[in-house]
Structure formats: C-alpha cells, structure tokens
Amino acid sequence: MKIATILGTRPEIIKMAPIIDEISKRSISQIVLHTGQHYDKEMSDNFFRDLEIPTPDYNINVGSGTHGKQTGLMMEGIEKVLLQEKPDIVLVQGDTNAVLAGALVAAKLHIAVGHVEAGLRSFDLTMPEEINRRAADVCSQMYFIPTEESAINLLAEGYSRKNLIITGNTVVDACFRHLEIAKKKGFEEKALADLDIENMDNIITLTMHRAENVDDEKRVTSIVEALKELDDMNIIFPIHPRTKNTLKNFGLFDELNDLEHIHIIKPIGYLDFLQLTSLSSLILTDSGGLQEEAITLDVPALTLRYNTERPETVTAGGNILVGADKKAILENVDKIISDKEFCEKMKNAKNPYGDGDAAIKTVDAIEEYYNDGLLNITAPEDIMTSFSRKMTQIEEDITVSEFEKKENALIHMLFDGERMIFPKDDLNIKGMMISYDARE
Ligand code: UD1
Ligand code: UDP
C-alpha cells in the first residue's frame, strides 16, 4: 500500500505529523507533498524539525496568491505527482486550500481520499475554510472525525455512517508527545528566553490570522483597542505574516508594537509554542488548532470569532466566543483573571478530542480498508438496488448492527428523545426513534 499526504500550511504539518510518523513506524510506503502555500521557515520548515518528520518528497511551491490562482496551481502540481506516484489513498487534513485542491484532484483520478479532521462545520459560508472542508467531504471515501458531534454533522448531510471513523484529533497526539520534550529543552527562541517568561504573571498568548478578522479594518481595530486596555497583562503575540501585513496597512502595527505590555514576536516553533501556551493564564485567538490545544492543555480560551466549527470546546466550558467585541473581550479576560472559581471551571473543561491515539486509529482504519479492497474505486457494475428511506420507533432490545442485519437496512440517525446520537454498531437502540434506508 502507498499513502500520499498532501499538506501546505503550519497547522497541517502539525496535525499530520503523528500520522506520518505512524505510517513510517508500520513500514507502509508513503510520500508527502507540500503545496508550498506556507514557505517562510517560521511557518513551515521549522515544524518538520520540531515534530521530527522528514522533509517532504515534493514541494510544488505555489506561494501566496488569490484563492483561484493558488488552488489552480496546486491542482496542476498535485495532479502531476499523483499520476506519477499512483498512491492507494490520498490524505488531506482540515480546511485549507491544499485540502480542496488535493481532494478534488485525487477524486477525479479515482484515487481514494481520506479526510482527516472531517465533519467540522461553522455554517458560515463566507469563510474559505467552510467551502474547502465541505468540498473535501464530498470527494472523500474515508472520514477521520474528531468527535461524535462532527460525525453527526456529516450524517445530517446524508453521508453513510459506514465510512465515518471517530478518531479524536491528532492535535492531542502532537501535544502529548511534544510537551514534555519541549519543557526539558526550554525556550529555543531567543525572543522568548529574553522575555524571562517564567517570572512573568498574567500571560496572555495571542494569535490571530483569520481573513474575516485581520483583513477587516473595523474588526481588527476593535480587537486592537481591547488589547491596548489590557495593560495589567503580558500579551505575547507571535504574529502571523498575514496579520503583520494587514496591521501595517491599517497603520496599527507600530502603535501596538510600542506598548510595553504587548510583545510582538515572529511566529515561533512548535516546542516553544506548546510551552508558551501551557504557561499562559489564557489564550486569545481566532485559530482553529489553538482552540483545541487550549482545552487539551487546560488553559482557558477566548475565541475572537462569532462562530466556531469547534463548538465542543464551548459546550465543554473551556472556550468562550467573544467575536471582535472590545467589551466582551475585556469583560471575559477580567473574569478569568479575577474570578478563581470561574477560571478553574474553564481549566477543568473535559477535552473532547480524545486520548492522543488518533493517528493510530486513523492508520488502523486505512489498513483495514486497504485489506478489504475498499480503497479501489471502480465504476459500479452491479445493477442499482432501490431502497426506501424510513423512520420508526424501536420497541425491542436490539443493537444497531443487529437491527441492520435483520432488516437489511442502514441506520442514519438515532434520536433518544432529547438529542441526535451517533449510531455505533453495538449501541442498544431500544426506545429510540431511528431513520434508516431499507433495501428492497
Ligand atoms: C491559511 C489557510 C487557513 C489556515 C492558515 C494557517 C486557506 C484558505 N487558508 O491562511 O485556513 O488557518 O493558513 O496559518 O488555505 N505569508 C507569508 N509567508 C508565508 C505564508 C504566507 O508572508 O509563509 C503571507 C502572504 O502575504 C500571504 C498571507 O500571508 O498573502 C496569507 O497567506 P495564505 O496562505 O494565503 O493564508 P493564511 O492566512 O496563512
Ligand atoms: N503555532 C505555533 N507557533 C506559533 C503560532 C501557532 O507553533 O507562533 C501552532 C499552534 O500550536 C497550533 C497551530 O500552530 O497547533 C495553529 O495554526 P494556525 O493558527 O496558523 O492555523 P489554524 O489552526 O487556525 O488553521
């Protein structure tokens, strides 16, 4: 079996690293293709070093550009490599342009696609990421899903549960594996060592880069106004290149950089960043990965967005959405810092993203699909069987798989009277309302 991983940005490198590592441990043949969307060493090379994975076999160097240009160049480059390498499955991760380009190209070449971190939905179609993740799901055969909640999103859109594999998120694998190593090493980045962070109280780690925040003058100004008032905190701000550009364009960079309580530094390596996060009193962010890492590392998070595709973090109590609203930002920072009980509750929120074995579960499932011949995509030769879509209330003691066998059916959704539930094979469904396809 040969597995091709396509990645292009910082978070994809971090979240695919545990899977790349697991594939090499099992001596499965693999190639890694970098689209080159992120190219600064602080946004790319340093992560291959910190996460101890080999540099990519291919880099198609697309660089920065409009969505159309970037995605088009990626598709052309990816197609060439896939035609040459002929992998059995292509893995894409998350919601960047690499995910859209990689999934589309592979699907059209009839190569199976595995979407890692599938099923997330912000329900906000103005976000390029929402388009990318939905399009990738349409092209995929295997879905590696962080939580039951995300799996239910896919069921609601009509995806067959047979291909939905709940794994947890590989970000937990990466955090658990690297935090202890990081702590032993101490800070590698001089800018952090010089800040003498160990002796500083009230650290806020800040990251932001979402187009809808940093490209919008009104929103970014409102966030900056809040930051200016947080002068009893130490705000460490490893700045994303997009954000540096836009803050400069809006004339906000120098003003912020001159403030004593705000430390703007270059983007930092993963080991440094993990330590910084774990030392922080709270995280202020619009990053997807950081919402997950904060709850994994028991650090309260305030998310600078109006919606999130990680709602589990909010319902678990570890994350609060504050948008770009100055008042909401200031009030919630104050509450976390001054109200110990509130802060402890946020810290103790249960991590919904699993136990750090997402990569193992992912590669296990790929091997199983490969061995069962499920990665071969060929045009159907069986005459289509018709089925009817039904709903019913279950009165008997029966599990999901027993019901399916008995009725020659496939269950989609379960409703227990309060909420939708993911139909796991061995779940007893007595008393539940179910929707299912019944084969004729
Ligand atoms: C991209 C992803 C976003 C992800 C983020 C992770 C898409 C649509 N967006 O956003 O989902 O959360 O990566 O960080 O795929 N730049 C540099 N050096 C680099 C890379 C970028 O200077 O190495 C600058 C360029 O001016 C570029 C801008 O940053 O125009 C934005 O980069 P781009 O890759 O287009 O989007 P991100 O904001 O990084
Ligand atoms: N990160 C890092 N150094 C930094 C900022 C972030 O290593 O200076 C890591 C962080 O730990 C997280 C990931 O980058 O795992 C998040 O990437 P980003 O916010 O760029 O993208 P998103 O997750 O929003 O797609």
Short mmCIF file of N, CA, C and O and ligand atoms in Angstrom, two decimals, residues 9-11 37-40 43 64-65 67 70 95-98 128-129 132 209-210 240-242 245, ligand 1:
data_model
loop_
_atom_site.label_atom_id
_atom_site.label_comp_id
_atom_site.label_asym_id
_atom_site.label_seq_id
_atom_site.Cartn_x
_atom_site.Cartn_y
_atom_site.Cartn_z
N THR A 9 0.25 24.07 4.95
CA THR A 9 0.34 25.17 5.92
C THR A 9 0.77 24.63 7.29
O THR A 9 0.72 23.42 7.54
N ARG A 10 1.12 25.58 8.15
CA ARG A 10 1.59 25.22 9.51
C ARG A 10 0.69 24.20 10.23
O ARG A 10 1.19 23.16 10.67
N PRO A 11 -0.64 24.48 10.35
CA PRO A 11 -1.43 23.53 11.13
C PRO A 11 -1.51 22.14 10.50
O PRO A 11 -1.64 21.13 11.21
N GLN A 37 2.16 26.51 0.14
CA GLN A 37 1.33 27.68 0.50
C GLN A 37 2.01 28.48 1.60
O GLN A 37 2.06 29.70 1.54
N HIS A 38 2.51 27.80 2.63
CA HIS A 38 3.36 28.46 3.63
C HIS A 38 4.80 28.13 3.29
O HIS A 38 5.14 26.97 3.03
N TYR A 39 5.65 29.15 3.27
CA TYR A 39 7.02 28.97 2.77
C TYR A 39 8.06 29.60 3.68
O TYR A 39 9.21 29.22 3.65
N ASP A 40 7.69 30.59 4.53
CA ASP A 40 8.68 31.14 5.48
C ASP A 40 9.14 29.98 6.37
O ASP A 40 8.31 29.13 6.74
N MET A 43 7.01 29.34 9.29
CA MET A 43 5.66 28.82 9.06
C MET A 43 5.68 27.40 8.49
O MET A 43 4.64 26.78 8.33
N SER A 64 2.06 32.51 -2.28
CA SER A 64 0.83 33.24 -1.94
C SER A 64 0.11 33.70 -3.20
O SER A 64 0.72 33.82 -4.26
N GLY A 65 -1.17 33.99 -3.06
CA GLY A 65 -1.94 34.49 -4.21
C GLY A 65 -3.42 34.43 -3.92
O GLY A 65 -3.83 34.07 -2.82
N HIS A 67 -7.28 33.04 -4.10
CA HIS A 67 -7.74 31.65 -3.92
C HIS A 67 -7.73 30.89 -5.24
O HIS A 67 -7.28 29.75 -5.31
N GLN A 70 -4.05 30.27 -6.45
CA GLN A 70 -3.35 29.33 -5.57
C GLN A 70 -3.90 27.91 -5.74
O GLN A 70 -3.15 26.95 -5.91
N ASP A 95 -8.95 22.17 6.46
CA ASP A 95 -9.82 23.02 5.64
C ASP A 95 -9.08 24.08 4.84
O ASP A 95 -9.64 25.11 4.48
N THR A 96 -7.82 23.84 4.54
CA THR A 96 -7.07 24.85 3.77
C THR A 96 -7.26 24.61 2.27
O THR A 96 -7.90 23.64 1.86
N ASN A 97 -6.62 25.47 1.47
CA ASN A 97 -6.73 25.29 0.02
C ASN A 97 -6.09 23.98 -0.44
O ASN A 97 -6.50 23.42 -1.47
N ALA A 98 -5.10 23.47 0.29
CA ALA A 98 -4.50 22.17 -0.06
C ALA A 98 -5.54 21.06 0.03
O ALA A 98 -5.50 20.08 -0.75
N PRO A 128 -13.52 30.90 3.69
CA PRO A 128 -13.00 29.99 2.66
C PRO A 128 -12.84 28.58 3.21
O PRO A 128 -13.03 27.60 2.50
N GLU A 129 -12.53 28.49 4.50
CA GLU A 129 -12.32 27.17 5.12
C GLU A 129 -13.59 26.33 5.11
O GLU A 129 -13.53 25.11 4.98
N ASN A 132 -13.92 24.85 1.71
CA ASN A 132 -12.90 23.81 1.50
C ASN A 132 -13.27 22.52 2.20
O ASN A 132 -13.15 21.42 1.64
N HIS A 209 -5.24 35.42 12.73
CA HIS A 209 -4.89 35.46 11.32
C HIS A 209 -6.09 35.28 10.40
O HIS A 209 -5.97 35.33 9.19
N ARG A 210 -7.28 35.05 10.99
CA ARG A 210 -8.45 34.80 10.13
C ARG A 210 -8.70 36.00 9.23
O ARG A 210 -8.76 37.14 9.70
N HIS A 240 1.34 36.18 12.87
CA HIS A 240 1.20 35.50 11.57
C HIS A 240 1.56 36.53 10.48
O HIS A 240 1.21 37.70 10.59
N PRO A 241 2.23 36.09 9.41
CA PRO A 241 2.64 37.06 8.37
C PRO A 241 1.46 37.84 7.76
O PRO A 241 1.60 39.03 7.46
N ARG A 242 0.33 37.16 7.62
CA ARG A 242 -0.84 37.87 7.08
C ARG A 242 -1.21 39.06 7.98
O ARG A 242 -1.51 40.15 7.51
N ASN A 245 1.18 42.03 7.88
CA ASN A 245 0.92 42.85 6.68
C ASN A 245 -0.29 43.76 6.88
O ASN A 245 -0.24 44.95 6.59
C1 UD1 B 1 -4.05 29.70 5.60
C2 UD1 B 1 -5.36 28.91 5.50
C3 UD1 B 1 -6.10 28.98 6.84
C4 UD1 B 1 -5.21 28.48 7.95
C5 UD1 B 1 -3.90 29.24 7.94
C6 UD1 B 1 -2.97 28.66 8.97
C7 UD1 B 1 -6.54 28.86 3.35
C8 UD1 B 1 -7.65 29.42 2.57
N1 UD1 B 1 -6.25 29.49 4.49
O1 UD1 B 1 -4.36 31.05 5.86
O2 UD1 B 1 -7.26 28.17 6.77
O3 UD1 B 1 -5.88 28.69 9.16
O4 UD1 B 1 -3.28 29.14 6.65
O5 UD1 B 1 -1.97 29.56 9.36
O6 UD1 B 1 -5.95 27.88 2.94
N2 UD1 B 1 2.55 34.73 4.01
C9 UD1 B 1 3.89 34.92 4.22
N3 UD1 B 1 4.66 33.81 4.40
C10 UD1 B 1 4.19 32.55 4.37
C11 UD1 B 1 2.83 32.38 4.15
C12 UD1 B 1 2.02 33.47 3.98
O7 UD1 B 1 4.37 36.04 4.25
O8 UD1 B 1 4.97 31.59 4.55
C13 UD1 B 1 1.68 35.93 3.87
C14 UD1 B 1 1.43 36.33 2.43
O9 UD1 B 1 1.40 37.73 2.37
C15 UD1 B 1 0.04 35.78 2.16
C16 UD1 B 1 -0.64 35.89 3.53
O10 UD1 B 1 0.41 35.65 4.46
O11 UD1 B 1 -0.65 36.50 1.19
C17 UD1 B 1 -1.76 34.89 3.73
O12 UD1 B 1 -1.29 33.55 3.49
P1 UD1 B 1 -2.26 32.41 2.94
O13 UD1 B 1 -1.51 31.15 2.87
O14 UD1 B 1 -2.96 32.87 1.71
O15 UD1 B 1 -3.39 32.32 4.02
P2 UD1 B 1 -3.31 32.18 5.60
O16 UD1 B 1 -3.89 33.42 6.19
O17 UD1 B 1 -1.94 31.79 6.01
#
